[in-house]
PDB file of C-alpha atoms in Angstrom:
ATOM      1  CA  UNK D   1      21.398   2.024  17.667  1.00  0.00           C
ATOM      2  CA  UNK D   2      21.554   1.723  13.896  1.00  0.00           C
ATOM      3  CA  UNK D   3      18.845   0.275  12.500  1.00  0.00           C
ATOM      4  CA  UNK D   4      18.201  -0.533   8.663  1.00  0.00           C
ATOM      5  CA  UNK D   5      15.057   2.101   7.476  1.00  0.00           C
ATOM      6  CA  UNK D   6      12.583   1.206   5.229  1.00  0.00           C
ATOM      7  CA  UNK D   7       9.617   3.171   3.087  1.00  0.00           C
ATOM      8  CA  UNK D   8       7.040   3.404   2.951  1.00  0.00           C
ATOM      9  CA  UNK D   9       5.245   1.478   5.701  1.00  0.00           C
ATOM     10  CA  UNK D  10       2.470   0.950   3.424  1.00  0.00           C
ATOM     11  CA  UNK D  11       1.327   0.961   0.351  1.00  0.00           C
ATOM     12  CA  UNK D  12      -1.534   0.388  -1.480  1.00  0.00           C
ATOM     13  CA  UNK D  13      -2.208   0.114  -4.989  1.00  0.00           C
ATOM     14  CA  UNK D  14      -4.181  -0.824  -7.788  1.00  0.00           C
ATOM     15  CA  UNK D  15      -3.132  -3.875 -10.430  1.00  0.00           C
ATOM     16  CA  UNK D  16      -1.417  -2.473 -13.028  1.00  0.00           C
ATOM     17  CA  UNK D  17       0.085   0.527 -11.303  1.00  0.00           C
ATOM     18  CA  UNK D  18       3.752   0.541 -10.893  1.00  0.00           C
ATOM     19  CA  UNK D  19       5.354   0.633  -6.937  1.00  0.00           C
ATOM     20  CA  UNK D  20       8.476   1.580  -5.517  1.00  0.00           C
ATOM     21  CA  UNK D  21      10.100   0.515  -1.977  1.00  0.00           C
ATOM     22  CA  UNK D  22      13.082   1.808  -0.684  1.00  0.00           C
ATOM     23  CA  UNK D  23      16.160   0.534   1.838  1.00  0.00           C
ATOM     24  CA  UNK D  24      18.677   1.921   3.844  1.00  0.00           C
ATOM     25  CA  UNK D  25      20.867  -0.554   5.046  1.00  0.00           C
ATOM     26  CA  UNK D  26      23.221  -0.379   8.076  1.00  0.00           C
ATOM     27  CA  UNK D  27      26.268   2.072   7.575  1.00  0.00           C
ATOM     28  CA  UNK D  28      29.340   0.043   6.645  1.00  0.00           C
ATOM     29  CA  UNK D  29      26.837  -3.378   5.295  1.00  0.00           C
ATOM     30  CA  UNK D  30      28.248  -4.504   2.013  1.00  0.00           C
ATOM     31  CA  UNK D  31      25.439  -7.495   2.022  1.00  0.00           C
ATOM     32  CA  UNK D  32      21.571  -5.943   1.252  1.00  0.00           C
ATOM     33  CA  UNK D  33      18.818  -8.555   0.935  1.00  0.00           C
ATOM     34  CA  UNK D  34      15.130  -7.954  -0.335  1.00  0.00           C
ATOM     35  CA  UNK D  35      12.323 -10.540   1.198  1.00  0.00           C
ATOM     36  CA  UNK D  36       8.889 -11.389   0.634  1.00  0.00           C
ATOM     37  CA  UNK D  37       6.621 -12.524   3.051  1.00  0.00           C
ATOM     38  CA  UNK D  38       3.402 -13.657   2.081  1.00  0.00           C
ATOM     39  CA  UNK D  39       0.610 -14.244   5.028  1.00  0.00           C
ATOM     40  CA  UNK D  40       1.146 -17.702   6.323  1.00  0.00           C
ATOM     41  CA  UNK D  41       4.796 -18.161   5.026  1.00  0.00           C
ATOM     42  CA  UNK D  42       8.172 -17.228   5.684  1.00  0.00           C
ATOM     43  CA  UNK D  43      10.481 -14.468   4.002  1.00  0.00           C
ATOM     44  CA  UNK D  44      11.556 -15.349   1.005  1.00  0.00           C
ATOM     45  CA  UNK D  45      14.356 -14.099  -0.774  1.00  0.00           C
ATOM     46  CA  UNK D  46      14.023 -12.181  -4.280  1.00  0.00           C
ATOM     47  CA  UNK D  47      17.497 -10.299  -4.654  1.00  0.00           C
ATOM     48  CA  UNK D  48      20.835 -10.184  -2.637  1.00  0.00           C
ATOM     49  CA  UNK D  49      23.247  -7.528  -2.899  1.00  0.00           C
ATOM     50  CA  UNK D  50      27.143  -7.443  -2.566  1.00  0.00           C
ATOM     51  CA  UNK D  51      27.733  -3.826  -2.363  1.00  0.00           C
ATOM     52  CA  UNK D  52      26.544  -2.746  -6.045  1.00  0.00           C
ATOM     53  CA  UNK D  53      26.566  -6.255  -7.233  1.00  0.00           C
ATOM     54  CA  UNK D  54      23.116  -8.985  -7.629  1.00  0.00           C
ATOM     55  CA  UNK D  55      24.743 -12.031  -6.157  1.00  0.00           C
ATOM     56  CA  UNK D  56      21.556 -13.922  -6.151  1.00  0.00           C
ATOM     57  CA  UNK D  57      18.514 -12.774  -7.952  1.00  0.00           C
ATOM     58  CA  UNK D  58      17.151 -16.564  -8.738  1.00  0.00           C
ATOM     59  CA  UNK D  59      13.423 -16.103  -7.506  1.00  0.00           C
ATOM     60  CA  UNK D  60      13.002 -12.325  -8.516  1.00  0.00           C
ATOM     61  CA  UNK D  61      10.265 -12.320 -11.198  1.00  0.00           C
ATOM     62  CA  UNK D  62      12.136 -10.660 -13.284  1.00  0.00           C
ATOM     63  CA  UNK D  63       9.536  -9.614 -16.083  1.00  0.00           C
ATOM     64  CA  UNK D  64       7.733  -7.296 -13.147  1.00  0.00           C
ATOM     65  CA  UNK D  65      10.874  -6.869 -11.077  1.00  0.00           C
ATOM     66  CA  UNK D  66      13.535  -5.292 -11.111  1.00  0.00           C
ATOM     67  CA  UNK D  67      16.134  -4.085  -7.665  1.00  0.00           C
ATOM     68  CA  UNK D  68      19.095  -1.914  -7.541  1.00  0.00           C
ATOM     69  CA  UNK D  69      21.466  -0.462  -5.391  1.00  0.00           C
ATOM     70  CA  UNK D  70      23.814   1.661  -7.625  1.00  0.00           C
ATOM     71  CA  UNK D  71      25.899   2.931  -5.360  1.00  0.00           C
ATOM     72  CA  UNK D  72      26.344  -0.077  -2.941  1.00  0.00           C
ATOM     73  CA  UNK D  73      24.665   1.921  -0.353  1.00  0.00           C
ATOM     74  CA  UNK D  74      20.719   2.229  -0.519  1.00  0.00           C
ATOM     75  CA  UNK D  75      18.401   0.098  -2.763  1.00  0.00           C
ATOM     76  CA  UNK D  76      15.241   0.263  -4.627  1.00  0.00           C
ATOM     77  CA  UNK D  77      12.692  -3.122  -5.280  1.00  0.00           C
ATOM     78  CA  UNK D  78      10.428  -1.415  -8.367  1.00  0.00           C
ATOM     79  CA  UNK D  79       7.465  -3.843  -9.295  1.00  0.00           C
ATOM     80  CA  UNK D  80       6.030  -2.585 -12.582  1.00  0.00           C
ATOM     81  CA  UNK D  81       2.685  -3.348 -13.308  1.00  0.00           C
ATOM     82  CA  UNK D  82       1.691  -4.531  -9.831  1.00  0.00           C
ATOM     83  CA  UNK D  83      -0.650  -7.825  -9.888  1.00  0.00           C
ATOM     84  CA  UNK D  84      -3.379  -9.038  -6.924  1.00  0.00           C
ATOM     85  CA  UNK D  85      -0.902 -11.659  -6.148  1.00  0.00           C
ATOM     86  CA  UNK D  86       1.929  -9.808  -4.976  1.00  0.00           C
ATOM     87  CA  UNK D  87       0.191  -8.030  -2.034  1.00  0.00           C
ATOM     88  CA  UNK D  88       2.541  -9.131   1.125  1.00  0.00           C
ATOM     89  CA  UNK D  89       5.010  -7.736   3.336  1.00  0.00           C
ATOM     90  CA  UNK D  90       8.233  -6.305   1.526  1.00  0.00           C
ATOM     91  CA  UNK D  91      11.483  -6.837   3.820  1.00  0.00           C
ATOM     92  CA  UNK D  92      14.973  -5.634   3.542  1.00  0.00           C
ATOM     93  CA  UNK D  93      17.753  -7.055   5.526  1.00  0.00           C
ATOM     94  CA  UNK D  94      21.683  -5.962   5.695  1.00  0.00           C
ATOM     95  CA  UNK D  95      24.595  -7.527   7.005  1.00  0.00           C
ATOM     96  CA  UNK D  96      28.199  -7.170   7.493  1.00  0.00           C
ATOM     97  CA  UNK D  97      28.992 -10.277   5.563  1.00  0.00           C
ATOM     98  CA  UNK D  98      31.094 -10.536   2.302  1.00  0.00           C
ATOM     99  CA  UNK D  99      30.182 -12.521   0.183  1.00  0.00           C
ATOM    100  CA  UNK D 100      27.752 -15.676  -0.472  1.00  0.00           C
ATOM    101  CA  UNK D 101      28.810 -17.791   2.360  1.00  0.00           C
ATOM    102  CA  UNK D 102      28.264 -16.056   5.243  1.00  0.00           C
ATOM    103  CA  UNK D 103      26.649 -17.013   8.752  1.00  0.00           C
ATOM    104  CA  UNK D 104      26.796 -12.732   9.320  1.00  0.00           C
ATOM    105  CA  UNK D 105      23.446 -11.954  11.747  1.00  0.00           C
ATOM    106  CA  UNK D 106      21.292 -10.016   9.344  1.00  0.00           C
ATOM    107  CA  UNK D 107      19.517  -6.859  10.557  1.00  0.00           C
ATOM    108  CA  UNK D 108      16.240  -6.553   9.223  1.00  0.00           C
ATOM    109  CA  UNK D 109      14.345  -3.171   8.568  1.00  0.00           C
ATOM    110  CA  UNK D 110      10.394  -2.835   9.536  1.00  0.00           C
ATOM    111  CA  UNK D 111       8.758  -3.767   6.050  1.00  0.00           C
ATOM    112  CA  UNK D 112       6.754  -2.504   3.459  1.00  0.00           C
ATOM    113  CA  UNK D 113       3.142  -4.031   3.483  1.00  0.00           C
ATOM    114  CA  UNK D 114       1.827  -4.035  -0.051  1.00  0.00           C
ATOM    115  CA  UNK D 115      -1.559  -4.430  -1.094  1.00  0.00           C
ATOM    116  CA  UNK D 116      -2.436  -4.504  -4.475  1.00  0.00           C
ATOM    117  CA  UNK D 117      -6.501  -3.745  -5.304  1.00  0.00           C
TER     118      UNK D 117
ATOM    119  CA  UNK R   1      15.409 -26.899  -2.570  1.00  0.00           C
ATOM    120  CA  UNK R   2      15.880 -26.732   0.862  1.00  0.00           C
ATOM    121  CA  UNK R   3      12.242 -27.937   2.864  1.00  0.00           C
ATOM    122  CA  UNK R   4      12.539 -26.175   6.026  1.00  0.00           C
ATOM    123  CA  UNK R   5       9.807 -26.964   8.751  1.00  0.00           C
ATOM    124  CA  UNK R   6       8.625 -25.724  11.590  1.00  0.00           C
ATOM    125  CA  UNK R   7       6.513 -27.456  14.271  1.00  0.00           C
ATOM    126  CA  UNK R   8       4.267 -26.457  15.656  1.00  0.00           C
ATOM    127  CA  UNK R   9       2.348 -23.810  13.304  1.00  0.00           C
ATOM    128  CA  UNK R  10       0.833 -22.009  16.218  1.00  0.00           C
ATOM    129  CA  UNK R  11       0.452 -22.717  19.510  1.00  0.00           C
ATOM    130  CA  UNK R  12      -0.669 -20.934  23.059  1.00  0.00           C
ATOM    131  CA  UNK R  13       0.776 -21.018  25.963  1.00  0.00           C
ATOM    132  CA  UNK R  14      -0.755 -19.949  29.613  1.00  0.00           C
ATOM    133  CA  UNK R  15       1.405 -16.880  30.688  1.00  0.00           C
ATOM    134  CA  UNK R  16       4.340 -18.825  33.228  1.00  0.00           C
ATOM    135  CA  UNK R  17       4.518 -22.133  31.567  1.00  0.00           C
ATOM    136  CA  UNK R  18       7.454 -23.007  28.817  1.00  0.00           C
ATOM    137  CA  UNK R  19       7.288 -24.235  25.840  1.00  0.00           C
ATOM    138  CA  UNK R  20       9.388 -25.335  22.901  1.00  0.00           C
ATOM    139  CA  UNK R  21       8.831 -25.716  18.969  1.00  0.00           C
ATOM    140  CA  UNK R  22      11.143 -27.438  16.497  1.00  0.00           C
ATOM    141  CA  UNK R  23      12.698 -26.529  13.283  1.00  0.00           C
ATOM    142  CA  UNK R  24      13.477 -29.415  10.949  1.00  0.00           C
ATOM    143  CA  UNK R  25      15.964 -29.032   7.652  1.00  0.00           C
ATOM    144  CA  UNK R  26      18.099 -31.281   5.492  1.00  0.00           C
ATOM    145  CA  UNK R  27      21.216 -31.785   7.041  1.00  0.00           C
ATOM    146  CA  UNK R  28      23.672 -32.207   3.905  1.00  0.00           C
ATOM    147  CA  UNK R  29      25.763 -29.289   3.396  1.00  0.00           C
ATOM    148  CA  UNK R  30      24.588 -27.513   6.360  1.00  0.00           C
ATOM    149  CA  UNK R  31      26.578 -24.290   7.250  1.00  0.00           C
ATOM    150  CA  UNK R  32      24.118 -21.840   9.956  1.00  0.00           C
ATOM    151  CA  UNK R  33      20.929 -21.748  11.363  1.00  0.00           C
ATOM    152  CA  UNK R  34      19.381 -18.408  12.456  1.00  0.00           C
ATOM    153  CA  UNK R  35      16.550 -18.456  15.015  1.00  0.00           C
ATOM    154  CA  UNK R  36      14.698 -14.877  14.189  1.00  0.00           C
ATOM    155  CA  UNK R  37      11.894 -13.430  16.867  1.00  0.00           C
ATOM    156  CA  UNK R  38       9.174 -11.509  14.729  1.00  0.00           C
ATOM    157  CA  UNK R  39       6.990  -9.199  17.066  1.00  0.00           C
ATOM    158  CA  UNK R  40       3.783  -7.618  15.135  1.00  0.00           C
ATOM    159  CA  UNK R  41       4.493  -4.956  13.526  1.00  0.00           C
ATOM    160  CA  UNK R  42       8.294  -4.764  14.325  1.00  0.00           C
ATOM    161  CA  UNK R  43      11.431  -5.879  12.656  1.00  0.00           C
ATOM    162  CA  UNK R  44      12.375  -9.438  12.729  1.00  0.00           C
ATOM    163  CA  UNK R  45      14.946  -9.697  15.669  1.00  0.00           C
ATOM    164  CA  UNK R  46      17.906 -11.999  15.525  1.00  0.00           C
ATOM    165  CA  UNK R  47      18.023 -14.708  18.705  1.00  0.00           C
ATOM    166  CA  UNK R  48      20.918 -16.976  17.947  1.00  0.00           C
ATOM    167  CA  UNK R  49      23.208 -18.120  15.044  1.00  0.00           C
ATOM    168  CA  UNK R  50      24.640 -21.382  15.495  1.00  0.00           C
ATOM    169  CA  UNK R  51      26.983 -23.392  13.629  1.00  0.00           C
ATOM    170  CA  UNK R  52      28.455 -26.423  15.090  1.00  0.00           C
ATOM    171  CA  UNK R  53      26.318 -29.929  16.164  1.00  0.00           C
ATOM    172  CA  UNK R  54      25.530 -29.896  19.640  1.00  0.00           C
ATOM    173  CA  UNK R  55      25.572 -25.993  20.126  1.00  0.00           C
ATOM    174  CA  UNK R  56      23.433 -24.846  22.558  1.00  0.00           C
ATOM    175  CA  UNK R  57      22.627 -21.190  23.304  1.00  0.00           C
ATOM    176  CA  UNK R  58      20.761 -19.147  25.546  1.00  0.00           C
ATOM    177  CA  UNK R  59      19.601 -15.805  26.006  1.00  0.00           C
ATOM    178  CA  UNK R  60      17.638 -14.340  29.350  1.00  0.00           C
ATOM    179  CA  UNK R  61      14.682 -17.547  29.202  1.00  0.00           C
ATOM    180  CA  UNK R  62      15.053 -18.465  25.885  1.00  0.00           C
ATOM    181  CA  UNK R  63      17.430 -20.813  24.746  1.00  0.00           C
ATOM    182  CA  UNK R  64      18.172 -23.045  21.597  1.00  0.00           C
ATOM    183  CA  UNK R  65      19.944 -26.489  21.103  1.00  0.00           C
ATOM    184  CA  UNK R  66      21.481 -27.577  17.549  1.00  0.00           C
ATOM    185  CA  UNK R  67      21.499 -31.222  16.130  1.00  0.00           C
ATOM    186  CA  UNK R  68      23.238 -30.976  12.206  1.00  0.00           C
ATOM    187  CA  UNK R  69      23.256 -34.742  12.114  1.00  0.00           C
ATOM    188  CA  UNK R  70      20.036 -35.379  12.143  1.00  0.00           C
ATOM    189  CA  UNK R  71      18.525 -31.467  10.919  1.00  0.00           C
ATOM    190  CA  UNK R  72      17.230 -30.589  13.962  1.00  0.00           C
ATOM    191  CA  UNK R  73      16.721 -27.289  16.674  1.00  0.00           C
ATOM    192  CA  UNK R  74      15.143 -26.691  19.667  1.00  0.00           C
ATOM    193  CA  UNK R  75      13.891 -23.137  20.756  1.00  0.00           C
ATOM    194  CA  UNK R  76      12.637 -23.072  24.460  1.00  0.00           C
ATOM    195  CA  UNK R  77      11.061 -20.916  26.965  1.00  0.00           C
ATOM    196  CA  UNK R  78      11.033 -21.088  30.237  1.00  0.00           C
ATOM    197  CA  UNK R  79       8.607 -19.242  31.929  1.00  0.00           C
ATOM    198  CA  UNK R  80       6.245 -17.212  28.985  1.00  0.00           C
ATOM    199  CA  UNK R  81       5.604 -13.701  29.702  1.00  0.00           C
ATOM    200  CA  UNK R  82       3.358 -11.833  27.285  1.00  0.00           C
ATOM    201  CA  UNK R  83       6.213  -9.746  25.495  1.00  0.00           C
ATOM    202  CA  UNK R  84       7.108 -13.542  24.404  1.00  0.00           C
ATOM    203  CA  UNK R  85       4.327 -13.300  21.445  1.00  0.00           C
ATOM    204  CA  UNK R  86       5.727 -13.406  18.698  1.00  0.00           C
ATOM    205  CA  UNK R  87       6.452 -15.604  15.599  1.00  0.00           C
ATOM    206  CA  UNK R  88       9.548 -17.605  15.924  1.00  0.00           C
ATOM    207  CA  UNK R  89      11.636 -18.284  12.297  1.00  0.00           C
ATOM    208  CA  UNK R  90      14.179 -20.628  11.857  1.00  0.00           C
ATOM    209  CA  UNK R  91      16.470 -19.877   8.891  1.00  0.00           C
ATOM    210  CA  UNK R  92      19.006 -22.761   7.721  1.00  0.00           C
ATOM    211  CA  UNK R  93      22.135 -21.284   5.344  1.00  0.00           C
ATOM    212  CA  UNK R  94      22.788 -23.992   3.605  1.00  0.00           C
ATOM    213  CA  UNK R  95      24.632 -24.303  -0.333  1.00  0.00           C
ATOM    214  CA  UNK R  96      24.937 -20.412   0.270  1.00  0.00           C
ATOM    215  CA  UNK R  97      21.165 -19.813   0.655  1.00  0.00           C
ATOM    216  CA  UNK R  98      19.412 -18.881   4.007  1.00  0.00           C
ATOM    217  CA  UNK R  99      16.044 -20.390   4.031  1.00  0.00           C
ATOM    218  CA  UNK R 100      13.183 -19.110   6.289  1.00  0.00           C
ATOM    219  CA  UNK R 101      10.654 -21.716   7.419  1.00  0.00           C
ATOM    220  CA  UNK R 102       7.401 -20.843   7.681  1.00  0.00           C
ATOM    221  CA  UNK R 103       7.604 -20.152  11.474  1.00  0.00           C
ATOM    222  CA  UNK R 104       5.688 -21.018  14.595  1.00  0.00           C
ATOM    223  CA  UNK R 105       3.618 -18.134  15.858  1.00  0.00           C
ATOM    224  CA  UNK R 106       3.505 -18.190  20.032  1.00  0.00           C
ATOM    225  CA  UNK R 107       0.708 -16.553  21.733  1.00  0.00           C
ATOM    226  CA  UNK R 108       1.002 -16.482  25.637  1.00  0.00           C
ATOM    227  CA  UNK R 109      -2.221 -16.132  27.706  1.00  0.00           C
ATOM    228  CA  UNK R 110      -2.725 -14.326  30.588  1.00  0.00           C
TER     229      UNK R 110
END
């Protein structure tokens, strides 16, 4: 079954340092999301992805963070330096669906768990 | 911005029994709601999307029921069995946004 693959599992760093997470969607997704969970909340969603393009990039700290997916296959969520407060769990999601409006199920990969020292 | 809540935070449930927890959301320009199971340490699993008021869906003993009128769903249980703990998120898409809530996280006693 195709699942969407995520890494690292884990990652810990010190403040300051810069981090890198990685996402393989679903073959044949055009949609890629990046979440983040924070203990105690629900996912919440930095940066959305149709095929190469940001569609929606609204709550991405965007003086620390920066996403891409340059070939509107595979993305990477860089956060550069890394701060205490940004220790949670890192998800990517991936769905068929084209474009903003879209009920499509999204398919969620396992996570990156952050912690920043 | 979209409040989404879910009710009860947390709750336990003696292994057998059912149970149920709400997720509340405006209900202007609604479009979806997901209900998402999220096992520890495992991906968050897609349960239903539904779409249209009065929708009610069901899968093996779990099943969900849709009011858009008045912002409203119903996830139920009937009979808990351990592999049911898990944390339960709703996730309105409404004005083009999906919106997790902060989830209700079941834990089934044996």
């Amino acid at each position: 079954e195709a699942e969407v693959a995520q890494s690292p599992r884990y990652k810990i760093t010190e403040k300051s340092q810069a981090v890198a997470f990685w996402c393989d969607p679903i073959s044949g997704h055009a949609t890629l999301y990046w979440y983040r969970q924070i203990l105690g909340q629900g996912p919440e969603l930095l940066v959305q992805f149709q095929d190469e393009s940001v569609v929606d990039d609204s709550q991405l700290p965007k003086d620390r963070f920066s996403a891409e997916r340059l070939k509107g296959v595979d993305s990477t969520l860089k956060i550069q330096p890394a701060e205490l407060g940004d220790s949670a769990m890192y998800l990517c999601a991936s769905s068929l669906g084209s474009g903003r409006r879209s009920y499509n199920e999204q398919f969620f990969g396992p996570g990156t768990r952050l912690t920043v020292l | 911005i979209l409040n989404v809540e879910q009710s009860p935070q947390s709750l336990h449930v003696q292994e057998g029994d059912s149970t149920n927890f709400t997720c509340s959301f405006p209900s202007s320009n609604f479009y979806a709601l997901h209900w998402y199971r999220w096992e520890t340490a495992k991906s968050p699993e897609a349960l239903f999307v539904m779409t249209l008021n009065g929708d009610e869906k069901k899968k093996g003993r779990i099943s969900a029921t849709l009011n858009t009128k008045e912002g409203y769903s119903y996830l139920y249980i009937k009979g808990s069995q351990p592999e049911d703990s898990a944390t339960y998120l709703c996730a309105p898409n409404r004005d083009d946004k999906i919106i997790f809530g902060k989830g209700t996280r079941l834990h089934i006693l044996p």
